[in-house]
XYZ file of C-alpha atoms in Angstrom:
772
model
C 0.000 0.000 0.000
C 1.319 3.427 -0.884
C 1.044 5.469 2.294
C 0.139 8.267 2.174
C -0.272 10.256 -1.088
C 1.981 13.107 -2.242
C -0.446 15.466 -0.588
C 0.253 13.900 2.817
C 3.951 13.329 3.387
C 3.947 12.380 7.050
C 5.508 8.959 7.659
C 5.320 6.726 10.693
C 8.176 7.100 13.166
C 11.100 4.705 12.917
C 9.769 2.709 15.838
C 6.784 1.834 13.667
C 8.930 0.253 10.939
C 9.868 -3.312 11.916
C 11.591 -6.081 9.957
C 9.098 -7.647 7.547
C 9.078 -10.477 5.063
C 6.445 -11.054 2.417
C 4.690 -14.386 2.035
C 2.649 -14.194 -1.136
C 0.531 -11.110 -0.517
C 0.844 -11.267 3.261
C 3.183 -8.979 5.154
C 4.533 -10.792 8.199
C 5.800 -8.805 11.166
C 8.881 -10.640 12.430
C 8.562 -9.126 15.913
C 5.383 -11.158 16.423
C 7.351 -14.364 15.906
C 10.035 -13.891 18.536
C 10.086 -16.813 20.991
C 8.416 -16.035 24.297
C 10.266 -16.439 27.584
C 8.534 -16.230 30.956
C 10.358 -15.534 34.212
C 9.317 -17.595 37.236
C 6.337 -16.003 39.034
C 7.031 -14.120 42.281
C 5.937 -15.625 45.597
C 3.233 -13.985 47.672
C 3.990 -13.104 51.320
C 2.270 -15.099 54.076
C -0.453 -12.512 54.808
C -0.826 -11.131 51.281
C -4.635 -11.324 51.508
C -4.664 -9.035 54.562
C -2.450 -6.494 52.808
C -4.764 -6.541 49.781
C -7.954 -6.131 51.800
C -6.516 -3.230 53.764
C -5.162 -1.625 50.583
C -8.725 -1.724 49.253
C -10.201 -0.332 52.487
C -7.712 2.552 52.624
C -8.422 3.441 48.978
C -12.192 3.470 49.558
C -12.025 5.329 52.861
C -9.905 8.077 51.292
C -12.224 8.670 48.313
C -15.746 7.501 49.088
C -16.767 8.863 52.474
C -19.641 10.640 50.706
C -20.933 7.251 49.480
C -20.830 5.480 52.856
C -23.744 4.982 55.212
C -23.445 4.591 58.978
C -23.289 0.784 58.754
C -20.309 0.997 56.399
C -18.508 3.428 58.698
C -19.297 1.151 61.669
C -17.777 -1.750 59.781
C -14.566 0.180 59.079
C -14.290 1.378 62.670
C -14.979 -2.079 64.116
C -12.556 -3.765 61.734
C -9.736 -1.450 62.848
C -10.176 -2.537 66.469
C -9.632 -6.233 65.683
C -6.353 -7.988 66.363
C -4.245 -8.999 63.374
C -5.231 -12.660 63.751
C -8.953 -11.820 63.791
C -8.548 -9.529 60.773
C -6.691 -12.281 58.921
C -9.424 -14.825 59.588
C -12.225 -12.435 58.639
C -10.535 -11.585 55.329
C -9.943 -15.290 54.653
C -13.635 -16.005 55.277
C -14.819 -12.955 53.318
C -12.792 -14.149 50.338
C -14.431 -17.602 50.333
C -17.560 -18.509 48.412
C -20.760 -18.498 50.405
C -21.724 -17.139 53.790
C -21.685 -20.324 55.936
C -18.679 -22.455 56.857
C -17.973 -25.481 59.005
C -15.431 -24.730 61.718
C -13.376 -27.808 60.809
C -12.953 -26.626 57.212
C -11.012 -23.534 58.280
C -7.339 -24.481 58.197
C -4.918 -21.569 58.251
C -1.551 -22.267 59.866
C -0.695 -18.594 60.322
C -3.843 -17.928 62.435
C -4.759 -18.952 66.006
C -8.260 -20.016 64.933
C -9.880 -20.440 68.354
C -8.829 -16.990 69.527
C -9.705 -15.335 66.201
C -13.143 -16.973 66.045
C -13.952 -15.938 69.602
C -12.958 -12.336 68.875
C -14.960 -12.170 65.643
C -18.028 -13.621 67.357
C -17.711 -11.103 70.181
C -17.463 -8.180 67.725
C -20.318 -9.514 65.564
C -18.222 -10.084 62.464
C -19.190 -13.768 62.703
C -22.223 -15.510 64.180
C -23.707 -18.970 64.427
C -26.463 -19.985 61.982
C -30.133 -19.332 62.721
C -33.363 -20.729 61.282
C -33.225 -18.650 58.096
C -29.955 -20.441 57.274
C -31.622 -23.888 57.351
C -31.557 -24.556 53.582
C -28.012 -23.252 53.221
C -26.809 -25.458 56.084
C -28.400 -28.514 54.493
C -26.613 -27.677 51.236
C -23.295 -27.581 53.115
C -23.809 -30.993 54.720
C -22.399 -34.066 52.925
C -25.034 -36.309 51.350
C -24.278 -39.100 53.845
C -25.002 -36.733 56.757
C -28.320 -35.725 55.214
C -29.360 -39.349 54.832
C -28.310 -40.129 58.427
C -30.336 -37.196 59.816
C -33.418 -38.201 57.846
C -33.177 -41.897 58.707
C -32.761 -41.126 62.389
C -36.409 -40.022 62.563
C -37.833 -42.306 59.854
C -39.818 -44.774 62.004
C -43.387 -43.613 62.468
C -42.765 -40.365 60.563
C -44.840 -41.349 57.554
C -41.938 -41.146 55.075
C -41.022 -44.850 55.037
C -41.532 -44.902 51.249
C -38.903 -42.232 50.524
C -35.939 -43.795 48.650
C -32.885 -42.353 50.380
C -30.334 -44.477 48.564
C -31.255 -43.245 45.080
C -32.363 -39.687 45.850
C -30.175 -36.845 44.622
C -28.914 -34.308 47.112
C -31.379 -31.582 46.055
C -34.257 -34.038 46.584
C -32.870 -34.897 50.023
C -32.687 -31.200 50.929
C -36.299 -30.612 49.855
C -37.405 -33.671 51.830
C -35.488 -32.494 54.917
C -37.026 -29.019 54.736
C -40.480 -30.589 54.531
C -40.052 -33.165 57.293
C -37.448 -31.835 59.738
C -37.389 -28.768 61.946
C -34.256 -26.612 62.110
C -33.631 -27.695 65.694
C -34.043 -31.390 64.837
C -31.592 -31.263 61.967
C -29.099 -28.958 63.691
C -29.270 -29.091 67.490
C -27.466 -26.360 69.406
C -24.259 -28.342 69.880
C -24.105 -28.977 66.115
C -24.892 -25.394 65.100
C -21.961 -24.044 67.078
C -19.626 -25.939 64.741
C -20.835 -23.701 61.903
C -19.976 -20.056 61.353
C -21.832 -17.382 59.394
C -20.041 -14.425 57.893
C -21.735 -11.241 59.023
C -21.133 -7.858 57.365
C -21.195 -9.628 53.980
C -23.168 -6.827 52.335
C -20.827 -4.155 53.697
C -17.779 -5.922 52.242
C -19.516 -6.412 48.883
C -20.387 -2.702 48.738
C -16.855 -1.577 49.606
C -15.432 -3.847 46.907
C -17.964 -2.390 44.479
C -16.877 1.146 45.283
C -13.294 0.129 44.537
C -13.845 -1.853 41.334
C -17.158 -0.520 40.043
C -18.169 -4.134 39.410
C -19.707 -6.996 41.361
C -17.535 -9.458 39.454
C -14.144 -8.421 40.833
C -12.692 -9.371 44.210
C -9.410 -9.538 46.116
C -8.115 -12.213 43.733
C -7.386 -9.357 41.339
C -4.765 -7.986 43.758
C -3.085 -11.383 44.077
C -2.981 -11.789 40.294
C -1.417 -8.339 40.077
C 1.335 -9.282 42.515
C 1.941 -12.516 40.598
C 2.320 -10.599 37.344
C -0.810 -12.186 35.865
C -2.882 -8.964 35.764
C -1.542 -5.600 34.666
C -2.506 -2.303 36.223
C -3.348 0.728 34.124
C -0.416 3.139 33.770
C -2.524 6.217 33.097
C -3.276 7.692 36.523
C -2.074 7.509 40.116
C -4.369 10.154 41.581
C -7.770 8.520 41.229
C -11.010 10.405 41.680
C -14.203 8.690 42.930
C -16.309 7.082 40.200
C -19.562 8.109 41.917
C -20.419 11.737 42.595
C -23.019 10.912 45.244
C -23.879 8.163 47.669
C -27.304 7.915 46.045
C -25.732 7.142 42.668
C -23.276 4.651 44.181
C -25.993 2.728 46.014
C -28.258 2.707 42.953
C -25.461 1.385 40.740
C -24.682 -1.290 43.318
C -28.362 -2.265 43.429
C -28.665 -2.545 39.653
C -25.381 -4.402 39.257
C -26.578 -6.982 41.783
C -29.996 -7.092 40.106
C -28.435 -7.781 36.708
C -26.502 -10.630 38.312
C -29.730 -12.063 39.754
C -31.460 -11.744 36.394
C -28.616 -13.481 34.618
C -29.177 -16.611 36.713
C -32.950 -16.327 37.170
C -34.823 -19.599 36.817
C -38.480 -19.884 35.816
C -40.723 -18.108 38.323
C -38.009 -15.892 39.766
C -38.631 -12.965 37.359
C -42.207 -12.562 38.644
C -40.852 -12.360 42.196
C -38.381 -9.681 41.130
C -41.093 -7.846 39.197
C -43.167 -7.568 42.365
C -40.566 -5.162 43.736
C -39.903 -3.161 40.554
C -41.890 -0.178 41.844
C -39.282 0.298 44.574
C -36.271 0.212 42.228
C -34.238 3.401 42.759
C -34.465 6.219 40.217
C -31.430 8.511 40.203
C -31.000 11.312 37.694
C -27.384 10.521 36.828
C -25.937 8.846 33.753
C -24.496 5.598 35.138
C -27.376 4.488 37.398
C -29.750 5.462 34.590
C -27.907 3.259 32.103
C -27.900 0.307 34.491
C -31.594 0.801 35.309
C -32.596 0.683 31.636
C -30.482 -2.429 31.116
C -32.038 -4.184 34.130
C -35.580 -3.271 33.055
C -34.977 -4.661 29.575
C -33.476 -7.862 30.945
C -36.354 -8.373 33.389
C -38.884 -7.746 30.626
C -37.282 -10.354 28.372
C -37.361 -12.919 31.174
C -41.009 -12.155 31.918
C -41.793 -12.700 28.240
C -39.878 -15.977 28.375
C -41.963 -17.105 31.331
C -45.274 -16.236 29.687
C -46.067 -12.986 31.544
C -46.591 -10.460 28.711
C -48.603 -7.931 30.753
C -45.924 -7.707 33.421
C -43.258 -7.551 30.709
C -45.052 -4.648 28.999
C -45.336 -2.749 32.286
C -41.614 -3.318 32.865
C -40.611 -2.082 29.407
C -42.817 0.995 29.727
C -40.757 2.090 32.738
C -37.865 2.675 30.300
C -37.749 5.222 27.488
C -34.584 3.719 25.990
C -33.951 1.295 23.165
C -34.323 -1.723 23.049
C -37.070 -1.627 25.708
C -39.012 0.749 23.437
C -38.935 -1.813 20.639
C -40.312 -4.512 22.933
C -43.039 -2.116 24.097
C -44.172 -1.549 20.498
C -44.202 -5.258 19.721
C -46.142 -6.200 22.858
C -48.691 -3.420 22.268
C -49.240 -4.770 18.775
C -49.512 -8.346 20.073
C -52.183 -7.151 22.501
C -54.090 -5.565 19.559
C -53.432 -2.070 20.905
C -52.535 -0.798 17.430
C -53.252 2.867 18.016
C -50.920 2.990 21.013
C -48.217 1.103 19.096
C -48.461 3.469 16.110
C -48.412 6.540 18.317
C -45.305 5.307 20.101
C -43.584 4.541 16.785
C -44.217 8.081 15.579
C -42.837 9.506 18.846
C -39.713 7.384 18.452
C -39.257 8.666 14.895
C -39.642 12.271 16.043
C -37.297 11.890 19.037
C -35.214 8.682 18.863
C -32.878 7.747 21.717
C -30.386 6.322 19.188
C -30.048 5.597 15.458
C -30.932 1.915 15.926
C -34.231 2.941 17.515
C -34.950 5.287 14.606
C -34.203 2.560 12.071
C -36.494 0.130 13.894
C -39.341 2.632 14.195
C -39.248 3.707 10.548
C -38.979 0.146 9.260
C -41.628 -1.274 11.608
C -44.091 1.536 10.861
C -43.746 0.938 7.106
C -44.215 -2.832 7.387
C -46.983 -3.025 9.987
C -48.982 0.131 9.291
C -48.187 1.114 5.707
C -48.319 -2.376 4.154
C -44.753 -2.453 2.910
C -44.068 -6.101 2.042
C -40.363 -6.256 2.809
C -38.339 -4.747 5.627
C -35.395 -2.483 4.972
C -32.816 -4.927 6.291
C -34.181 -7.881 4.329
C -34.446 -5.842 1.124
C -30.857 -4.645 1.441
C -29.582 -8.176 2.057
C -31.480 -9.676 -0.859
C -30.387 -6.970 -3.288
C -26.690 -7.466 -2.560
C -24.463 -8.893 -5.326
C -22.916 -12.354 -5.193
C -19.288 -12.853 -4.203
C -17.777 -16.168 -5.342
C -15.145 -17.547 -2.955
C -13.259 -20.817 -2.877
C -15.016 -23.340 -0.633
C -11.825 -23.961 1.354
C -12.519 -20.657 3.119
C -15.891 -21.660 4.570
C -14.639 -21.383 8.154
C -13.123 -17.921 7.578
C -15.135 -16.074 4.916
C -13.647 -12.661 5.704
C -10.097 -13.997 5.337
C -11.085 -15.724 2.097
C -12.468 -12.448 0.738
C -9.296 -10.581 1.730
C -7.133 -13.169 -0.032
C -9.267 -12.890 -3.159
C -9.078 -9.098 -3.154
C -5.304 -9.172 -2.791
C -4.998 -11.527 -5.729
C -7.103 -9.063 -7.741
C -4.592 -6.298 -6.932
C -6.400 -4.531 -4.094
C -5.180 -3.960 -0.545
C -7.624 -5.215 2.084
C -7.837 -6.236 5.710
C -10.493 -7.719 7.994
C -10.894 -4.613 10.129
C -14.539 -4.583 11.272
C -14.765 -2.440 14.449
C -11.026 -2.492 15.177
C -9.973 0.184 12.690
C -12.520 2.663 14.027
C -11.636 1.921 17.639
C -7.940 2.281 16.842
C -8.523 5.645 15.165
C -10.830 6.789 17.963
C -8.373 5.800 20.685
C -5.300 7.322 19.029
C -7.000 10.580 18.040
C -8.451 11.116 21.528
C -5.765 9.363 23.586
C -5.110 12.288 25.915
C -8.846 12.704 26.594
C -9.326 8.995 27.226
C -6.131 8.055 29.047
C -4.227 11.266 29.838
C -3.123 11.544 33.449
C -5.199 14.676 34.034
C -8.337 13.904 32.018
C -8.805 10.125 32.079
C -12.108 9.009 33.563
C -10.429 6.054 35.314
C -11.075 5.303 38.958
C -8.863 2.477 40.218
C -5.506 0.954 39.238
C -7.220 -1.922 37.377
C -9.505 0.368 35.370
C -8.774 0.364 31.635
C -12.127 1.619 30.309
C -12.877 5.314 30.809
C -16.128 5.633 32.705
C -17.394 8.494 30.563
C -17.445 6.168 27.551
C -19.651 3.710 29.420
C -22.005 6.395 30.735
C -22.314 8.354 27.490
C -20.874 11.553 28.968
C -17.597 11.588 27.019
C -18.759 14.005 24.322
C -20.219 16.627 26.651
C -17.278 16.363 29.032
C -14.773 17.104 26.254
C -16.955 18.908 23.696
C -14.558 21.724 22.769
C -11.482 19.493 22.566
C -13.367 16.993 20.432
C -14.551 19.636 18.000
C -10.962 20.848 17.627
C -9.788 17.292 17.030
C -12.495 16.742 14.389
C -11.248 19.863 12.615
C -7.710 18.445 12.680
C -8.896 15.592 10.456
C -9.485 18.116 7.654
C -5.690 18.432 7.467
C -4.549 14.819 6.891
C -0.854 15.653 7.264
C -1.385 17.232 10.685
C -3.758 14.443 11.732
C -1.234 11.757 10.755
C 1.519 13.552 12.638
C -0.705 13.547 15.736
C -1.542 9.839 15.377
C 2.102 8.886 14.802
C 3.199 10.809 17.884
C 0.659 8.955 20.027
C 1.631 5.627 18.440
C 5.317 6.228 19.155
C 4.787 7.394 22.737
C 2.227 4.844 23.895
C 2.593 1.785 21.676
C 1.965 -1.387 23.668
C 0.276 0.251 26.670
C -2.672 -1.908 27.770
C -6.019 -0.221 27.221
C -9.590 -1.058 26.258
C -9.783 0.812 22.939
C -6.631 0.716 20.794
C -5.303 -2.525 19.314
C -1.545 -2.141 18.826
C -1.714 -3.925 15.473
C 0.786 -2.523 12.992
C -0.854 -4.006 9.895
C -4.140 -2.436 10.962
C -2.400 0.874 11.688
C -1.152 1.050 8.107
C -4.785 0.943 6.969
C -5.822 3.455 9.631
C -3.239 5.921 8.313
C -4.388 5.331 4.750
C -8.001 5.893 5.811
C -7.098 9.237 7.417
C -5.176 10.262 4.296
C -7.945 9.341 1.849
C -11.257 9.748 3.718
C -13.835 12.160 2.250
C -13.631 15.575 3.888
C -15.663 15.593 7.080
C -16.479 11.889 6.782
C -14.348 10.660 9.672
C -15.765 13.296 11.994
C -19.314 12.022 11.368
C -18.383 8.501 12.473
C -16.171 9.526 15.378
C -18.705 11.997 16.749
C -21.338 9.256 16.866
C -18.848 7.054 18.747
C -18.049 9.899 21.157
C -21.699 10.699 21.862
C -22.821 7.114 22.515
C -19.812 4.849 22.580
C -21.592 1.735 23.840
C -24.113 1.883 20.999
C -21.850 3.051 18.167
C -18.543 1.259 18.758
C -19.696 -1.833 16.853
C -21.528 -2.923 13.718
C -18.976 -1.654 11.191
C -18.453 -3.522 7.893
C -16.067 -6.475 7.890
C -13.462 -5.244 5.408
C -11.742 -2.042 4.413
C -10.419 -2.128 0.848
C -8.124 0.204 -1.066
C -8.349 0.089 -4.856
C -6.393 2.677 -6.820
C -5.649 4.323 -3.483
C -9.312 4.943 -2.629
C -11.034 3.360 0.397
C -14.291 1.438 0.446
C -15.982 -0.839 2.971
C -17.514 -4.270 2.428
C -19.786 -6.339 4.663
C -19.642 -10.106 4.038
C -22.678 -12.331 4.542
C -22.768 -16.102 4.108
C -25.807 -18.334 3.735
C -28.172 -17.921 6.686
C -26.598 -14.668 7.906
C -28.819 -11.695 8.683
C -28.144 -7.976 8.765
C -28.232 -6.808 12.349
C -29.896 -3.461 12.929
C -26.685 -1.887 14.259
C -24.845 -3.026 11.125
C -27.448 -1.288 8.978
C -27.108 1.845 11.109
C -23.350 1.927 10.519
C -23.646 1.159 6.791
C -26.115 4.023 6.327
C -24.025 6.367 8.489
C -20.873 5.597 6.486
C -22.752 6.187 3.261
C -24.105 9.542 4.483
C -20.562 10.490 5.516
C -19.402 10.030 1.909
C -17.774 6.594 2.106
C -18.325 3.894 -0.472
C -19.860 0.935 1.331
C -21.522 -2.241 0.076
C -22.737 -5.693 1.041
C -21.862 -9.013 -0.619
C -23.562 -12.394 -0.328
C -20.953 -15.164 -0.454
C -21.453 -18.163 -2.693
C -18.935 -20.978 -2.287
C -17.297 -22.338 -5.416
C -13.958 -23.592 -6.729
C -11.374 -20.858 -7.302
C -8.523 -21.962 -9.523
C -6.431 -19.046 -8.272
C -6.572 -20.169 -4.627
C -3.146 -20.578 -3.059
C -2.252 -23.777 -1.167
C 0.773 -24.843 0.853
C 1.200 -28.608 0.977
C 3.150 -29.713 4.056
C 4.701 -32.978 5.129
C 6.513 -33.595 8.405
C 8.864 -36.265 9.628
C 8.945 -36.589 13.418
C 10.448 -38.623 16.252
C 7.006 -40.076 17.056
C 3.266 -39.563 16.856
C 2.508 -37.506 19.980
C 3.374 -33.793 19.606
C 3.483 -33.315 23.387
C 6.478 -35.636 23.757
C 7.984 -35.780 20.266
C 9.505 -33.261 17.877
C 9.895 -32.589 14.155
C 12.981 -33.839 12.311
C 12.202 -32.603 8.780
C 9.717 -30.289 7.062
C 8.823 -30.167 3.389
C 6.433 -27.548 1.992
C 5.219 -27.003 -1.561
C 3.243 -23.956 -2.705
C 0.529 -24.507 -5.322
C -1.169 -21.725 -7.279
C -3.145 -21.627 -10.539
C -2.944 -25.385 -10.933
C 0.829 -25.757 -10.639
C 3.651 -25.971 -8.122
C 5.260 -22.518 -7.882
C 7.634 -22.710 -4.891
C 9.206 -25.151 -2.423
C 10.663 -24.952 1.074
C 12.415 -27.628 3.123
C 14.671 -28.046 6.142
C 15.956 -30.680 8.493
C 15.166 -29.789 12.117
C 17.159 -30.542 15.242
C 14.624 -32.275 17.535
C 16.609 -32.025 20.773
C 16.207 -35.777 21.448
C 17.334 -39.045 19.943
C 15.482 -40.420 16.927
C 14.140 -43.931 17.672
C 15.665 -46.741 15.553
C 12.369 -47.651 13.891
C 11.936 -44.001 12.774
C 15.491 -44.015 11.386
C 14.651 -47.191 9.478
C 11.404 -45.661 8.162
C 12.712 -42.231 7.116
C 16.456 -42.651 6.750
C 16.946 -39.541 8.923
C 19.641 -40.120 11.557
C 20.825 -38.294 14.663
C 23.977 -37.336 12.769
C 21.951 -35.703 9.971
C 20.036 -33.423 12.360
C 22.921 -32.710 14.755
C 23.832 -29.458 12.964
C 20.327 -28.634 11.704
C 18.528 -25.550 13.052
C 16.101 -25.916 15.918
C 12.464 -25.217 15.088
C 12.532 -21.808 16.811
C 15.236 -20.664 14.392
C 13.179 -21.417 11.265
C 9.670 -20.837 12.623
C 9.225 -17.276 11.328
C 10.488 -18.157 7.850
C 8.186 -21.176 7.619
C 5.175 -19.222 8.931
C 5.811 -16.547 6.327
C 5.996 -19.201 3.593
C 2.601 -20.576 4.677
C 1.086 -17.084 4.906
C -2.686 -17.200 4.480
C -2.716 -20.119 2.063
C -4.872 -23.203 2.552
C -2.875 -25.716 4.628
C -2.845 -29.100 2.876
C -1.458 -32.435 4.076
C -2.052 -36.150 3.674
C -3.781 -36.943 6.987
C -3.829 -33.236 7.773
C -4.998 -33.686 11.351
C -1.575 -35.099 12.218
C 0.637 -32.664 10.279
C -1.357 -29.528 11.096
C -1.748 -30.492 14.757
C 1.949 -31.327 15.146
C 3.093 -28.144 13.412
C 0.650 -25.999 15.371
C 2.042 -27.437 18.624
C 5.570 -26.477 17.536
C 4.458 -22.956 16.579
C 2.624 -22.572 19.891
C 5.842 -23.331 21.775
C 7.533 -20.325 20.190
C 4.545 -18.002 20.467
C 3.443 -18.038 16.823
C -0.189 -18.396 15.817
C -1.054 -20.866 13.048
C -4.616 -20.560 11.793
C -6.505 -20.805 8.534
C -8.338 -23.306 6.355
C -7.076 -26.904 6.335
C -7.570 -29.485 3.566
C -6.840 -33.197 3.997
C -5.990 -35.081 0.797
C -7.083 -38.388 2.357
C -10.577 -37.023 2.960
C -10.776 -35.303 -0.425
C -9.454 -38.346 -2.297
C -12.143 -40.526 -0.708
C -14.760 -37.952 -1.692
C -13.685 -37.462 -5.306
C -12.151 -40.869 -6.032
C -14.258 -43.386 -4.080
C -13.695 -47.125 -4.181
C -9.890 -47.272 -4.351
C -8.170 -50.147 -2.582
C -6.046 -47.910 -0.369
C -5.727 -44.214 0.362
C -2.181 -44.300 1.721
C 0.225 -41.907 0.037
C 2.289 -44.734 -1.463
C -0.748 -46.559 -2.867
C -2.290 -43.393 -4.310
C 1.004 -42.334 -5.874
C 1.298 -45.730 -7.572
C -2.330 -45.588 -8.735
C -1.918 -42.171 -10.360
C 1.662 -42.684 -11.560
C 3.102 -39.994 -9.269
C 6.860 -40.246 -8.587
C 7.685 -41.144 -4.972
C 11.382 -41.916 -5.041
C 12.168 -41.040 -1.400
C 8.993 -41.984 0.453
C 8.989 -40.738 4.073
C 11.282 -37.847 3.275
C 9.363 -34.630 3.801
C 9.855 -32.774 0.518
C 9.314 -35.870 -1.616
C 6.060 -36.681 0.209
C 4.923 -33.032 0.012
C 5.490 -33.035 -3.777
C 3.487 -36.243 -4.157
C 0.686 -34.829 -1.978
C 0.671 -31.669 -4.110
C 0.135 -33.839 -7.206
C -2.827 -35.465 -5.468
C -4.185 -31.990 -4.694
C -3.982 -31.034 -8.374
C -6.054 -34.091 -9.295
C -8.563 -33.305 -6.548
C -8.902 -29.748 -7.842
C -9.524 -31.006 -11.370
C -12.481 -32.946 -9.983
C -13.666 -29.967 -7.949
C -13.510 -27.720 -11.007
C -15.589 -30.198 -13.014
C -18.328 -30.255 -10.363
C -18.703 -26.432 -10.252
C -20.381 -25.170 -13.399
C -19.702 -21.527 -14.281
C -22.048 -19.124 -12.540
C -24.310 -17.356 -14.995
C -24.326 -14.138 -12.994
C -21.358 -12.701 -11.156
C -17.964 -13.637 -12.525
C -16.518 -13.766 -9.047
C -15.099 -10.257 -8.869
C -15.539 -8.884 -5.357
C -18.725 -6.853 -5.066
C -18.713 -3.177 -5.957
C -21.069 -0.546 -4.622
C -24.483 -0.486 -6.278
C -26.164 2.711 -7.320
């Protein structure tokens, strides 16, 4: 790709330019193929968990006093009065799953358990179970204990017919709850062997204030200290994520509610709906977003459980999409057409987002104006056909990219990534700058103002200036390159540090229609959650000009957000189209036929001794690659006898790590072919994995294809097939010789494939262009 044009002379900094080799049309970044080495993990100190808990408490106490209620302050004050041993035990218990524990299951050598338990009981951080804990205690008990308790009162109880031996534990628990009292099942002397964690809600709330999530806990700190989790480098002076205690408590409520809804079984949604009137309403962005999400989720579950009236009432409590869509549909289902039409017209006049507008316009036309076909369906059905080789069925986007490159275009499967990369680089200082980043704890990588939809208003003037910068591509590229050079590799939630993608991002900035990028980026800035996705699969440059292409295979549908982005790109002046893939035989498809010789059949304990690879294109062999490989172990005598490869022959050969990048570049994005491909591909992938190189792509097995296209042969071994077809096999079980013979089999298979695919009467196979 020529980057950029003479009008835009900025070039990426030297740090951007890395050693590259070209494999066919694929540029391979050698830095990606460097072997990975991992230092031994550090050891955690004996009371690491206590340090982590108190680090969290100090952080919260310093920033969130405005969000604490009296019970939270009482917890903090009471915790500080505990001895170190009692604090250690409480943190250990708080970090365990569940609220109830058997005393004998607490085994911590560094803690005097009897003294710590007594202190925690005295200060009401622990207690013994009470009647409301009955079901939970039964769940803790081993199955054998449950059976013994039930059988101890069986005579004369009327449950002589209950089959204890075959009953599952849940059935035993239900039977115990129905037939035993709490005191019978757990007399006082038994109950004192169990402990209940008190202050559970206070700890959960404090953790939520720290992380802003109910799915993170103290394990995150331990993983940090072990080097398994990285902390964000952007800020050290963190501001509170919640401006008020009301907002913090509402967010905590809705986060917990969403968790409950995620696991809700049949019947539970109606129970939750009974309390929906009391759900908190706070006029701030984040609790509002979570409320709308919880209402939509509850409504969907109520619909699932056959409660449409309750679902409709739930949806009507939200004025946000997609709850508004469900409201319209349920009104129509209830034959309340006038209300449904009125709501649709209100949504068209004042939509909450573009997807809502698209739904309302389309639904109104189909249901009230007798339009036979929806907008999305019509667009999909009108799209041209794109013929791709059937070997790419598992990766249609990659197959389309390969086809485009063979036709002389530059293309990449970019989807949302190119827009996120541009967004993140252009606004890096606003997203992650030490003064402006809306990040609230050391593990926070996603700016909060993106999630809450406040990013645009918070940075309006700076964003408008940055949009104007895009009208000067040279200045814009200089800005992007400076950010790339300064921050490349820093972990974040927006920018992918992908150099191949960055080349296309630069080209897009250089060649985009004037004002076009600002239209897309402004939509992302105003409502990032809604508008960060749905972009077309591919970006293509032909004659230096960009266009976008969405790929659809049989059975695929256009999602509403995809249609929103396609229409937005078109309005912004970009060329954008859709293509329906039809699978065929493509004579120009590139293949790499591989054969391996190894020390044995199991890749976990054996290694490669020789590799042969043959590249096939346009019906002929065009290139070969081969190497002996030093396996780092002795070659068994029977393998020596089979292959003729000896320890002496491989003693001075390169190890696999030394040739891995060159071989991966030779394979490129071609179809991987082998005779019994499961073995060769699996073995080679294991070797690549050991040196940190990814091997992916379509795989073709000549054994399978030979059986399909040449059924009824006596044998499908490579030697037998070579003899049958008159293919030379002078050094059988040497890698290059076997790869050449397998390539000849592939050519015969492809002749059969070509014969079974008649020419398509419509599209010639050229990748779809934009329709007028």
